[in-house]
Amino acid sequence: MRKEEFPVLQLEHVTFRYYENAKRNILDDVSLTILAGGITVLMGSSGCGKSTLAAVSCGLLPENGGYLEQGEILLYGKNLAEMNQSRRAAYVTMMFQNPDLQFCMDTLRKEMQFCLENICIPSDQMDLRIEKAAKELGMEALLDKKLHNLSGGEKQKAALCCLYMMESKCMILDEPFANIDEEGTRELIQLLDKMKKLRNQTIIVIDHRMKYWLEAADEMILLGEGGKVLARGMNRENIEEFYPLFQQEGVFYPGVCQRVTPVRNMEVAACHLDQVSIFVKTGRVRRQLLNQIDARFPKGAMTAILGPSGCGKTTLFLAMLKQISYEGRIQFGEEVWKKKEQFQHMGIVFQNPANQFITQNVRQEVESSIMQWNPGIKDVECACLADHMMEEYGLLRFHRYSPYMLSQGQQRRLAVLSVLAGKQNILLLDEPTYGQDYRSTTAIMEQLTEKIQKDGLTVIFTTHDEELAHAWADQIYRVQEQKLQEEMI
Amino acid sequence: MKLEKLNPSVKAATVLLSVIMLSFQYNITLNLTVFFSCLFLLLFFSNARVKHILVILAPALLAAFGMFMMGLYYAKGNSITSAELTEISSVPYAVRAAMSTNLQSALQLGTRILSYAGLGILFALSTDGEEFISSLMHQCHLSPKFAYGILAAFHLMPSMVREFSQAKLALRTRGMHVGPFSLKPVFAMLVNSIRWSESMAMAMESKGFAGNEPRTFYSVTKVHWYDLVFSVVCLGSILIFI
């Protein structure tokens, strides 16, 4: 229960858009008040303006772009626009989705010094505060390690540690777990709970996965299109009443990922792993990731690979694509492909699809793939084929957009489309649900299921989401202690 | 007393001034003296590794050799007159032929490159990047906005490397040939880097960083008496040579 009942953050009729002439307002007349103390979770479908809301509340927008059409933001009753960054930081600090882009120094200790310099703490008090914060959150061991060598979860903990040390009254976390596995997530939530209890800080979290928060959250708020508040005052006791609303908005609701795929014939294998071992080199240390694993990926079916981040799932994909060296044998049925031919048979969609676009608009992206795989095709034919494919994937109306302007879900669809334009029959997907809500996850999985039924596509995907794996996969492998174990469905 | 202890800004200024002074001199002995003193200082008064010194010097030696050959063959020769070349003499003809080219200016150019290289590695291998930036902020009034911007970009390098290899992989998965000099992955990497720089700026601001507001500093680099002594001794000895 909240002890103090005064407002920390008040948004009054806030209207915001990124481009002056944009037709749509990202935030459309949003009014929201958040009271002090406790953990508040803001949920909503992808693209509903959650992240924008967070950035606007911290004053990062419109200062870094966009137009605040109308409205006022009050932090502890004071107008945000009249404060400078250094003073704002005393009231509100923010943590972001991407763990790689939060630090400007190379070790946590230096980053913490940077934070304290920002808020003008005298230098003789710095060491004391750094040690104290690190001790309270159990981060001492990481203080002097190079940040870029830490895992995603550790980086996010480091970011939290900075915010904790700055002692701002309120913290906003923008999808803090999008890049990390379930174990890392649990640790972070424990840390947040600890911070709340130690300091009585107000914590506002943006996320679309409720299941992580049911225990820790004091209040949950559901946002709809344009950042409008659809429901608030939700907590673990009354959440069931709101189920229809969640379904309508396409937001993850725990336990609704039900198994929908029919049982498929899995007798023919598309790919065999025979005693495969993989090593990676970081600096001068050679580390074993996978140790003599055996696996069999059935043709025309979906296989999920589960496991914590950094356990070698992505690396296994790279080995299957013959991009890194490995020991053992990886076989694709009877066929033997040369390294160069590999990509005519297998496609990969990266964790962050924005990394794999090679042109400036959606149409070119698809057409360049078609041209590549069908040398000598006529322009008209190519355009026609591209139209057809984009239609099928619901991307036709964006055909002149830059791929970078699409939402995460659309980007992933485009990535799948441009990879499959070559008629590959094995598709590797790395974390297909990364940063996506229930609706677009379902959309992409349904599309793949259809492809499997129609063309006999073989799909292998990695994920940390157990529910997703159980709902869609025909076969599940789990990476555990350098081994790959098959799991019952 | 190690070179690392010196104030980076003073060190940089000393090196720069020395380079400017050397560029107006045509003194082979001076060039060589500078080069060898730099090596001497690095080997005995700094923590620089011999391997690093050699790796960086290799291209410099190549450049010096190139300049030497250029000076030797393409400068107007006057070490030996053409009359002397054709005369009968105890010196073998080949040696006289070589001397008809300009040995003097070749040596001047070659050793000058060496002296520049020596001064360059003297600074580069004994200076910590972060300390240099911090010193630029305190001694040369560089705005913290730029200073921390540079540091942030510097620390993004490992991510950029990863991004670059991923962009190459992306192109290959699409069936496109990627050679070591293809520009396409560079382009993809740069597009992503621009987006990163925005996120990075927002992350820094959200932690209270405001480019031009007053701030405190964990450590402030200062100019000590020994920094000035180093500078005066270095520049003075070159002046005496002149």
XYZ file of C-alpha atoms in Angstrom:
731
model
C 0.000 0.000 0.000
C 1.136 3.522 -0.677
C 2.081 5.487 2.386
C 2.226 8.961 0.928
C -0.503 10.157 -1.349
C 1.076 13.074 -3.172
C 1.571 13.181 -6.929
C 5.077 12.531 -8.244
C 4.347 12.957 -11.890
C 1.452 14.772 -13.455
C 0.840 14.909 -17.181
C -1.896 17.300 -18.143
C -3.426 17.120 -21.619
C -0.121 16.259 -23.227
C -0.123 16.035 -27.013
C 3.107 15.077 -28.721
C 4.261 14.129 -32.202
C 7.614 13.440 -33.816
C 7.146 15.398 -37.049
C 5.497 18.731 -37.321
C 3.305 17.632 -40.217
C 2.613 14.097 -39.028
C -1.027 13.081 -39.276
C -0.985 11.109 -36.081
C -0.141 12.295 -32.611
C 1.941 9.740 -30.724
C 0.533 11.039 -27.456
C -2.943 12.415 -27.868
C -4.290 14.522 -25.032
C -2.868 12.298 -22.305
C -3.573 13.077 -18.674
C -2.000 10.833 -16.095
C -1.067 11.240 -12.459
C 1.259 8.929 -10.594
C 1.403 8.984 -6.813
C 4.513 8.609 -4.692
C 5.886 5.294 -3.451
C 5.707 1.820 -4.874
C 6.110 0.278 -8.282
C 3.745 1.314 -11.044
C 3.719 -0.644 -14.292
C 2.528 0.932 -17.525
C 1.410 -1.612 -20.095
C 0.138 -1.323 -23.624
C 0.574 -2.723 -27.118
C 3.684 -1.938 -29.197
C 3.555 1.480 -30.748
C 0.944 2.884 -28.378
C 3.361 5.530 -27.201
C 4.626 4.030 -23.949
C 8.271 4.828 -24.572
C 7.444 8.291 -25.846
C 5.421 8.896 -22.711
C 8.419 7.938 -20.601
C 10.822 10.173 -22.507
C 8.398 13.104 -22.410
C 7.954 12.644 -18.657
C 11.719 12.970 -18.189
C 11.992 15.960 -20.448
C 14.178 14.056 -22.926
C 11.569 14.799 -25.545
C 10.880 17.297 -27.086
C 14.433 18.423 -26.297
C 15.887 15.669 -28.477
C 13.285 15.964 -31.228
C 9.555 16.110 -31.758
C 6.900 18.668 -30.983
C 5.000 19.091 -27.754
C 1.789 20.507 -29.137
C 0.112 21.224 -25.843
C 0.090 20.177 -22.243
C 2.203 20.476 -19.150
C 4.341 18.054 -17.192
C 4.735 18.557 -13.457
C 7.371 16.775 -11.402
C 6.607 17.027 -7.706
C 4.416 19.993 -8.541
C 7.145 21.838 -10.442
C 7.056 22.516 -14.130
C 9.505 20.223 -15.908
C 10.214 22.671 -18.719
C 11.668 25.173 -16.266
C 14.309 22.844 -14.830
C 17.719 21.988 -16.270
C 18.885 18.380 -16.634
C 20.958 18.451 -13.522
C 18.012 19.494 -11.357
C 15.599 17.153 -13.074
C 17.922 14.291 -12.231
C 17.262 14.923 -8.559
C 13.602 14.133 -9.192
C 13.574 11.667 -12.033
C 16.099 9.453 -13.790
C 15.514 6.935 -16.506
C 16.771 3.566 -17.619
C 16.489 2.328 -21.194
C 15.794 -0.804 -23.133
C 19.153 -1.323 -24.792
C 21.832 -2.242 -22.239
C 24.640 -1.389 -24.660
C 23.695 2.235 -25.049
C 23.459 3.455 -21.487
C 27.033 4.110 -20.518
C 29.458 6.709 -21.710
C 32.397 5.443 -19.646
C 34.090 2.054 -19.736
C 33.681 0.822 -16.174
C 30.809 1.070 -13.734
C 32.917 3.009 -11.245
C 33.753 5.682 -13.807
C 30.172 5.810 -14.975
C 29.042 6.362 -11.398
C 31.602 9.134 -11.016
C 30.205 10.697 -14.176
C 26.673 10.561 -12.721
C 27.766 12.203 -9.478
C 29.676 14.902 -11.353
C 26.478 15.660 -13.267
C 24.547 16.374 -10.115
C 27.427 18.409 -8.661
C 28.406 16.183 -5.724
C 31.746 17.327 -4.225
C 34.548 14.990 -5.273
C 35.505 13.981 -1.724
C 32.075 12.412 -1.158
C 32.019 10.464 -4.392
C 33.947 7.351 -3.373
C 31.824 6.959 -0.292
C 28.556 7.109 -2.198
C 29.774 4.777 -4.906
C 30.946 2.163 -2.408
C 27.739 2.442 -0.431
C 25.410 2.038 -3.392
C 27.447 -0.847 -4.804
C 27.433 -2.581 -1.442
C 23.716 -2.185 -0.905
C 22.895 -3.639 -4.295
C 25.631 -6.292 -4.202
C 27.480 -4.886 -7.204
C 30.994 -4.487 -5.766
C 32.459 -7.242 -7.901
C 31.403 -5.503 -11.106
C 32.667 -2.018 -10.237
C 35.968 -2.204 -12.082
C 35.135 -4.642 -14.852
C 34.896 -3.400 -18.420
C 31.238 -2.727 -19.091
C 31.283 -4.115 -22.617
C 32.328 -7.516 -21.290
C 29.303 -7.828 -18.997
C 26.168 -9.758 -19.902
C 22.970 -7.904 -20.803
C 21.489 -8.561 -17.377
C 24.603 -7.354 -15.588
C 24.644 -4.192 -17.685
C 21.046 -3.448 -16.765
C 21.871 -4.042 -13.096
C 24.771 -1.651 -13.468
C 22.440 0.955 -14.968
C 20.055 0.498 -12.038
C 22.946 0.870 -9.635
C 23.755 4.286 -11.136
C 20.177 5.446 -10.746
C 20.019 4.093 -7.217
C 23.148 5.972 -6.245
C 21.857 9.240 -7.681
C 19.016 9.001 -5.168
C 16.480 10.583 -7.436
C 13.007 10.423 -6.012
C 11.464 8.735 -9.004
C 12.810 6.313 -11.590
C 11.355 5.484 -14.961
C 12.353 2.200 -16.573
C 11.606 1.768 -20.254
C 11.277 -1.954 -21.065
C 14.275 -2.849 -18.949
C 14.090 -6.573 -19.668
C 13.624 -6.610 -23.419
C 17.137 -7.922 -24.026
C 17.672 -10.225 -21.089
C 16.622 -13.699 -20.058
C 14.166 -14.749 -17.363
C 16.753 -15.278 -14.685
C 18.245 -11.842 -15.267
C 14.741 -10.426 -15.158
C 13.972 -12.033 -11.818
C 17.203 -10.686 -10.321
C 16.419 -7.191 -11.563
C 12.926 -7.268 -10.125
C 14.336 -8.362 -6.778
C 16.750 -5.468 -6.972
C 13.917 -3.039 -7.700
C 11.881 -4.419 -4.843
C 14.877 -3.910 -2.571
C 15.312 -0.346 -3.764
C 11.685 0.382 -3.144
C 11.916 -0.941 0.402
C 15.289 0.623 1.245
C 14.538 4.082 -0.052
C 10.829 4.228 -0.658
C 11.589 5.331 -4.210
C 8.820 5.689 -6.738
C 9.419 3.334 -9.628
C 7.560 3.573 -12.916
C 8.090 0.680 -15.298
C 7.064 0.405 -18.914
C 6.617 -3.159 -20.049
C 4.145 -5.261 -21.911
C 4.748 -8.513 -20.111
C 2.600 -8.607 -17.064
C 3.715 -11.976 -15.770
C 7.008 -10.644 -14.445
C 5.324 -7.906 -12.486
C 2.324 -9.543 -10.884
C 4.156 -10.085 -7.601
C 6.133 -6.867 -7.344
C 3.811 -4.224 -8.780
C 1.631 -2.044 -6.579
C -0.395 -0.749 -9.447
C -0.711 -1.587 -13.108
C -2.013 0.785 -15.745
C -3.084 -0.196 -19.243
C -2.537 2.340 -21.996
C -4.283 2.339 -25.350
C -3.769 4.089 -28.681
C -2.290 7.574 -28.309
C -1.203 6.862 -24.743
C -4.742 7.122 -23.366
C -5.327 5.460 -20.019
C -7.716 2.540 -20.527
C -7.655 1.060 -17.058
C -5.796 1.730 -13.843
C -5.744 0.540 -10.298
C -5.087 -3.008 -11.455
C -3.141 -5.303 -9.132
C -2.676 -9.009 -8.540
C -6.024 -9.313 -6.754
C -8.314 -7.802 -9.323
C -6.391 -8.417 -12.549
C -8.754 -11.096 -13.813
C -11.564 -8.601 -14.220
C -9.532 -6.885 -16.904
C -8.826 -9.909 -19.060
C -11.138 -8.910 -21.958
C -9.439 -5.529 -22.163
C -6.016 -7.125 -22.453
C -7.238 -9.346 -25.219
C -8.720 -6.422 -27.069
C -5.440 -4.506 -26.865
C -3.281 -7.490 -27.780
C -1.099 -7.275 -24.686
C 0.507 -10.337 -23.089
C -1.655 -11.850 -20.402
C -0.067 -14.688 -18.438
C -1.168 -18.155 -19.414
C -3.085 -17.328 -22.558
C -0.461 -18.531 -25.018
C -2.346 -21.746 -25.740
C -1.123 -24.452 -27.976
C -2.645 -24.049 -31.394
C -0.384 -25.905 -33.785
C -1.485 -29.310 -35.009
C 0.764 -32.301 -34.534
C 3.064 -32.504 -37.518
C 4.914 -35.301 -39.171
C 8.460 -35.010 -37.920
C 10.102 -38.092 -39.348
C 12.288 -36.449 -41.943
C 15.116 -34.393 -40.533
C 16.197 -31.208 -42.233
C 19.318 -30.859 -40.192
C 21.439 -33.081 -37.983
C 23.995 -31.980 -35.441
C 26.500 -34.681 -34.729
C 28.856 -34.201 -31.773
C 29.163 -30.480 -32.398
C 31.420 -28.444 -30.118
C 31.753 -24.706 -30.373
C 34.376 -22.447 -28.867
C 34.446 -18.682 -28.771
C 37.388 -16.441 -28.239
C 37.096 -13.288 -26.216
C 40.428 -11.556 -26.235
C 42.910 -14.312 -25.551
C 40.640 -16.635 -23.616
C 39.128 -19.533 -25.507
C 35.891 -20.599 -23.927
C 33.750 -23.587 -24.716
C 30.118 -22.732 -25.373
C 28.694 -26.034 -26.513
C 30.147 -29.437 -25.797
C 29.533 -32.338 -28.198
C 25.874 -31.747 -28.763
C 23.586 -33.916 -30.838
C 20.325 -32.680 -32.256
C 17.863 -33.318 -35.013
C 15.688 -30.615 -36.500
C 12.638 -32.072 -38.272
C 11.706 -30.850 -41.730
C 8.516 -28.862 -42.110
C 8.201 -28.234 -38.394
C 9.082 -25.668 -35.786
C 11.847 -26.220 -33.252
C 12.504 -23.934 -30.308
C 15.844 -23.584 -28.555
C 15.553 -22.305 -25.010
C 18.280 -21.169 -22.670
C 19.654 -18.162 -20.795
C 21.307 -15.345 -22.720
C 24.926 -15.857 -23.601
C 24.650 -19.650 -23.537
C 25.481 -19.983 -27.211
C 22.145 -20.104 -29.001
C 23.018 -17.422 -31.514
C 26.494 -18.860 -31.907
C 24.978 -22.219 -32.779
C 23.065 -20.516 -35.586
C 26.252 -18.969 -36.870
C 27.866 -22.396 -36.886
C 24.928 -23.841 -38.822
C 25.392 -21.067 -41.346
C 29.091 -21.987 -41.520
C 30.097 -18.510 -40.401
C 32.250 -19.673 -37.521
C 34.366 -22.762 -37.049
C 33.189 -25.721 -34.996
C 34.109 -29.289 -34.268
C 31.847 -32.183 -35.199
C 29.438 -32.417 -38.093
C 26.395 -30.451 -39.141
C 24.465 -32.216 -41.865
C 21.525 -31.162 -43.936
C 19.880 -34.408 -44.965
C 21.685 -35.975 -47.859
C 22.814 -32.737 -49.342
C 26.195 -31.172 -48.995
C 26.317 -27.426 -49.509
C 29.326 -25.315 -50.130
C 29.882 -22.375 -47.858
C 28.785 -20.005 -50.602
C 25.600 -21.900 -51.319
C 24.612 -22.064 -47.682
C 22.488 -18.948 -47.840
C 20.504 -20.215 -50.795
C 19.104 -22.837 -48.489
C 19.071 -21.154 -45.113
C 18.005 -17.714 -43.989
C 18.473 -15.983 -40.675
C 16.521 -13.194 -38.998
C 18.519 -11.402 -36.344
C 17.446 -10.503 -32.853
C 17.329 -6.885 -33.915
C 16.027 -6.896 -37.487
C 17.064 -3.268 -37.949
C 20.588 -4.644 -38.256
C 19.919 -6.473 -41.444
C 18.418 -3.985 -43.837
C 20.526 -3.114 -46.816
C 18.472 -0.554 -48.736
C 16.587 2.664 -48.068
C 13.003 1.581 -48.599
C 10.756 -1.387 -48.083
C 10.151 -2.081 -51.763
C 13.842 -2.005 -52.651
C 14.518 -4.275 -49.736
C 12.199 -6.950 -51.103
C 13.141 -6.389 -54.736
C 16.850 -6.574 -54.103
C 16.329 -9.992 -52.546
C 14.236 -11.212 -55.452
C 16.815 -9.941 -57.954
C 19.593 -11.575 -56.020
C 18.030 -14.994 -56.051
C 16.511 -14.825 -59.521
C 19.234 -13.375 -61.691
C 17.950 -12.038 -64.987
C 14.374 -11.498 -63.830
C 12.559 -8.680 -65.636
C 11.869 -5.472 -63.720
C 8.109 -5.702 -64.241
C 7.965 -9.285 -63.052
C 10.103 -8.458 -60.084
C 7.885 -5.528 -59.063
C 4.804 -7.683 -59.451
C 6.270 -10.453 -57.335
C 7.349 -7.934 -54.701
C 3.843 -6.451 -54.602
C 2.388 -9.864 -54.091
C 4.805 -10.717 -51.291
C 4.363 -7.418 -49.485
C 0.603 -7.817 -49.693
C 0.882 -11.253 -48.153
C 2.901 -9.910 -45.227
C 0.755 -6.814 -44.760
C 3.533 -4.444 -45.731
C 2.270 -3.139 -49.056
C 1.040 0.145 -47.661
C 4.482 0.880 -46.268
C 6.289 0.140 -49.521
C 7.833 3.585 -49.740
C 8.810 3.856 -46.085
C 12.354 3.521 -44.908
C 12.751 0.167 -43.122
C 14.046 2.045 -40.104
C 10.734 3.891 -39.727
C 8.677 0.732 -39.316
C 7.680 -0.545 -35.902
C 9.639 -3.452 -34.421
C 6.978 -5.958 -35.418
C 6.835 -4.706 -38.984
C 10.607 -4.686 -39.202
C 10.697 -8.336 -38.245
C 8.062 -9.207 -40.807
C 10.060 -7.379 -43.448
C 13.214 -9.203 -42.411
C 11.471 -12.576 -42.690
C 10.020 -11.580 -46.036
C 13.275 -10.410 -47.538
C 15.074 -13.492 -46.309
C 12.424 -15.881 -47.598
C 12.226 -14.141 -50.974
C 15.007 -16.477 -51.994
C 12.857 -19.558 -51.376
C 15.101 -20.857 -48.664
C 13.728 -23.896 -46.923
C 15.338 -23.481 -43.515
C 14.718 -20.338 -41.519
C 16.606 -19.446 -38.349
C 15.002 -16.850 -36.092
C 16.956 -15.301 -33.258
C 14.625 -14.130 -30.473
C 11.574 -13.431 -32.633
C 9.642 -11.865 -29.764
C 12.313 -9.357 -28.761
C 10.545 -6.100 -27.975
C 7.142 -7.122 -29.285
C 3.682 -7.355 -27.858
C 1.417 -10.366 -27.911
C -0.410 -9.307 -31.040
C 2.589 -8.917 -33.320
C 4.233 -12.010 -31.874
C 1.149 -14.009 -32.721
C 0.989 -12.450 -36.165
C 4.516 -13.460 -37.046
C 4.147 -16.966 -35.612
C 0.915 -17.494 -37.537
C 2.556 -16.399 -40.730
C 5.373 -18.853 -40.181
C 2.927 -21.652 -39.382
C 1.197 -20.979 -42.665
C 4.504 -21.086 -44.524
C 5.315 -24.369 -42.852
C 2.052 -25.907 -43.946
C 2.175 -24.520 -47.451
C 5.825 -24.813 -48.414
C 7.235 -27.241 -45.871
C 9.510 -24.614 -44.385
C 11.725 -25.677 -41.497
C 11.809 -23.120 -38.699
C 14.257 -23.051 -35.812
C 13.984 -20.236 -33.298
C 15.709 -19.248 -30.076
C 13.868 -17.591 -27.223
C 13.848 -17.146 -23.480
C 10.089 -17.180 -23.430
C 8.949 -20.592 -22.225
C 5.304 -19.919 -22.966
C 6.017 -18.968 -26.529
C 8.066 -22.084 -27.108
C 5.387 -24.338 -25.703
C 2.637 -22.639 -27.633
C 4.203 -22.829 -31.070
C 7.051 -25.303 -31.289
C 6.769 -28.954 -32.300
C 9.991 -29.752 -30.566
C 11.942 -28.005 -27.829
C 15.626 -28.110 -27.025
C 17.151 -26.471 -23.983
C 20.774 -25.398 -23.680
C 22.038 -26.416 -20.262
C 25.617 -26.614 -19.104
C 26.985 -26.651 -22.633
C 24.620 -29.435 -23.679
C 21.477 -29.475 -25.741
C 18.658 -31.417 -24.144
C 15.405 -32.330 -25.745
C 12.367 -31.492 -23.713
C 8.881 -32.908 -23.530
C 6.125 -30.695 -24.770
C 59.411 9.513 -12.767
C 57.472 8.141 -15.687
C 56.246 9.842 -18.843
C 52.722 8.767 -17.928
C 52.832 11.103 -14.947
C 53.230 14.180 -17.118
C 50.250 16.373 -17.844
C 48.890 15.226 -21.242
C 48.125 18.726 -22.503
C 51.633 19.989 -21.729
C 53.066 16.867 -23.321
C 50.941 17.357 -26.433
C 51.937 21.022 -26.721
C 55.622 20.151 -26.309
C 55.450 17.498 -28.998
C 53.582 19.810 -31.364
C 56.018 22.664 -30.877
C 58.957 20.322 -31.380
C 57.463 19.104 -34.649
C 56.982 22.661 -35.868
C 60.542 23.580 -34.943
C 61.933 20.474 -36.653
C 60.059 21.157 -39.841
C 62.119 24.307 -40.385
C 65.425 22.529 -39.840
C 67.518 20.478 -42.241
C 69.739 18.845 -39.713
C 70.260 15.106 -39.950
C 72.012 14.807 -36.597
C 69.236 16.740 -34.881
C 66.558 14.517 -36.451
C 68.342 11.351 -35.415
C 69.010 12.667 -31.925
C 65.333 13.456 -31.458
C 64.308 10.045 -32.741
C 66.686 8.128 -30.517
C 65.956 10.219 -27.430
C 62.257 9.537 -27.915
C 62.961 5.802 -28.133
C 65.214 6.046 -25.107
C 62.568 7.864 -23.057
C 59.886 5.368 -24.068
C 62.004 2.339 -23.295
C 63.310 3.462 -19.929
C 60.865 6.030 -18.608
C 57.436 4.708 -19.546
C 55.277 1.609 -19.360
C 55.047 1.248 -23.126
C 55.581 -2.296 -24.358
C 58.453 -2.907 -26.773
C 56.097 -4.855 -29.022
C 53.773 -1.869 -29.367
C 56.675 0.417 -30.169
C 57.851 -1.901 -32.927
C 54.384 -2.402 -34.397
C 53.774 1.328 -34.658
C 57.277 2.078 -35.892
C 57.105 -0.439 -38.740
C 54.965 1.696 -41.068
C 56.919 4.793 -40.021
C 60.164 3.094 -41.038
C 58.608 2.198 -44.355
C 57.535 5.803 -44.879
C 60.998 7.027 -43.904
C 62.556 4.634 -46.385
C 60.133 5.834 -49.057
C 61.041 9.445 -48.406
C 64.711 8.526 -48.460
C 64.411 6.918 -51.887
C 62.387 9.836 -53.160
C 64.957 12.300 -51.964
C 67.725 10.163 -53.358
C 66.428 9.922 -56.907
C 64.120 12.831 -57.481
C 65.829 15.738 -55.797
C 68.325 17.775 -57.738
C 71.678 16.154 -57.090
C 74.717 18.099 -55.939
C 76.708 15.722 -53.737
C 79.033 15.124 -56.623
C 79.471 17.061 -59.826
C 79.073 15.461 -63.218
C 82.717 16.244 -63.974
C 83.787 14.185 -60.992
C 81.492 11.379 -62.059
C 83.144 10.983 -65.448
C 86.735 11.420 -64.211
C 88.952 8.460 -63.579
C 89.097 7.904 -59.835
C 89.851 5.267 -57.225
C 86.202 5.332 -56.095
C 84.231 2.679 -57.997
C 81.877 4.015 -60.620
C 78.736 2.577 -58.986
C 79.403 4.479 -55.775
C 80.030 7.662 -57.675
C 76.829 7.097 -59.644
C 74.848 6.695 -56.451
C 76.407 9.834 -55.033
C 75.427 11.795 -58.102
C 71.928 11.523 -56.726
C 71.258 13.603 -53.680
C 72.262 11.673 -50.616
C 72.127 14.711 -48.400
C 68.507 15.680 -49.014
C 67.465 12.025 -49.007
C 68.857 11.611 -45.534
C 67.272 14.861 -44.421
C 63.819 13.737 -45.547
C 64.135 10.197 -44.236
C 65.383 11.145 -40.809
C 62.796 13.870 -40.522
C 60.041 11.292 -40.883
C 61.775 9.245 -38.197
C 61.920 12.174 -35.807
C 58.215 12.892 -36.354
C 57.388 9.249 -35.759
C 59.474 9.252 -32.598
C 57.689 12.293 -31.196
C 54.338 10.825 -32.198
C 54.795 7.530 -30.385
C 56.350 9.303 -27.442
C 52.981 10.944 -26.912
C 50.690 8.166 -28.062
C 52.201 5.308 -26.089
C 52.616 7.155 -22.829
C 49.229 8.855 -22.635
C 45.912 7.512 -21.436
C 43.083 8.676 -23.731
C 40.698 9.482 -20.924
C 43.302 11.443 -19.040
C 44.095 13.422 -22.167
C 40.428 14.357 -22.640
C 40.126 15.275 -18.988
C 43.252 17.411 -19.272
C 41.915 19.119 -22.403
C 38.821 19.956 -20.377
C 40.762 21.416 -17.465
C 43.777 22.988 -19.157
C 42.423 23.884 -22.570
C 38.821 24.703 -21.658
C 37.270 22.065 -23.897
C 33.532 22.037 -23.174
C 32.376 18.982 -21.174
C 29.756 18.443 -23.864
C 32.457 17.602 -26.415
C 34.725 15.897 -23.933
C 32.100 13.394 -22.790
C 30.786 13.068 -26.332
C 34.231 11.951 -27.468
C 34.550 9.563 -24.541
C 31.127 8.044 -25.243
C 31.981 7.557 -28.908
C 35.305 6.039 -27.912
C 33.618 3.521 -25.640
C 31.141 2.592 -28.352
C 33.960 1.171 -30.465
C 33.529 -2.463 -29.342
C 29.828 -2.247 -30.218
C 30.658 -0.736 -33.590
C 32.994 -3.617 -34.369
C 30.248 -6.084 -33.488
C 27.762 -4.139 -35.552
C 30.080 -4.138 -38.544
C 30.513 -7.893 -38.523
C 26.775 -8.300 -38.143
C 26.116 -6.038 -41.116
C 28.527 -8.125 -43.162
C 26.744 -11.289 -42.116
C 23.396 -9.721 -43.019
C 24.591 -9.004 -46.524
C 25.968 -12.489 -46.914
C 22.722 -14.067 -45.759
C 21.054 -12.145 -48.537
C 23.394 -13.753 -51.008
C 25.508 -10.686 -51.623
C 29.227 -10.856 -51.907
C 31.047 -8.835 -49.277
C 34.694 -8.148 -49.900
C 37.058 -6.610 -47.363
C 36.590 -3.181 -48.979
C 32.822 -3.187 -49.566
C 31.122 0.002 -48.522
C 27.679 -1.485 -47.942
C 28.300 -2.856 -44.440
C 29.985 0.422 -43.537
C 26.856 2.256 -44.592
C 24.580 -0.016 -42.543
C 26.857 0.385 -39.562
C 26.834 4.168 -39.868
C 23.037 4.335 -40.109
C 22.813 2.348 -36.899
C 25.504 4.445 -35.252
C 23.479 7.589 -35.844
C 20.515 6.033 -34.098
C 22.812 4.929 -31.302
C 24.206 8.386 -30.825
C 20.688 9.637 -30.219
C 19.913 6.950 -27.658
C 23.259 7.537 -26.019
C 22.638 11.262 -25.738
C 19.280 10.617 -24.150
C 20.756 8.127 -21.697
C 23.404 10.651 -20.680
C 20.886 13.445 -20.267
C 18.587 11.269 -18.229
C 21.439 10.874 -15.761
C 21.595 14.604 -15.293
C 24.244 15.452 -17.885
C 23.797 18.939 -19.249
C 26.584 20.000 -21.584
C 27.127 23.542 -20.428
C 25.949 23.524 -16.833
C 28.490 23.710 -14.026
C 29.619 20.327 -12.755
C 32.041 18.908 -10.229
C 34.949 16.655 -11.173
C 36.121 13.478 -9.534
C 39.697 14.286 -10.350
C 41.177 17.426 -11.851
C 44.386 17.188 -13.860
C 46.873 19.873 -12.875
C 50.069 21.299 -14.314
C 53.032 20.634 -12.009
C 56.542 22.077 -11.989
C 57.972 18.920 -13.561
C 55.637 19.296 -16.545
C 57.143 22.682 -17.260
C 60.674 21.365 -16.716
C 60.017 18.600 -19.255
C 58.709 21.083 -21.769
C 61.552 23.571 -21.310
C 64.229 20.873 -21.493
C 62.803 19.349 -24.666
C 62.266 22.584 -26.531
C 65.479 24.077 -25.168
C 67.650 21.245 -26.400
C 66.211 21.523 -29.880
C 66.795 25.297 -29.818
C 70.432 24.804 -28.783
C 70.916 22.482 -31.760
C 69.612 25.142 -34.074
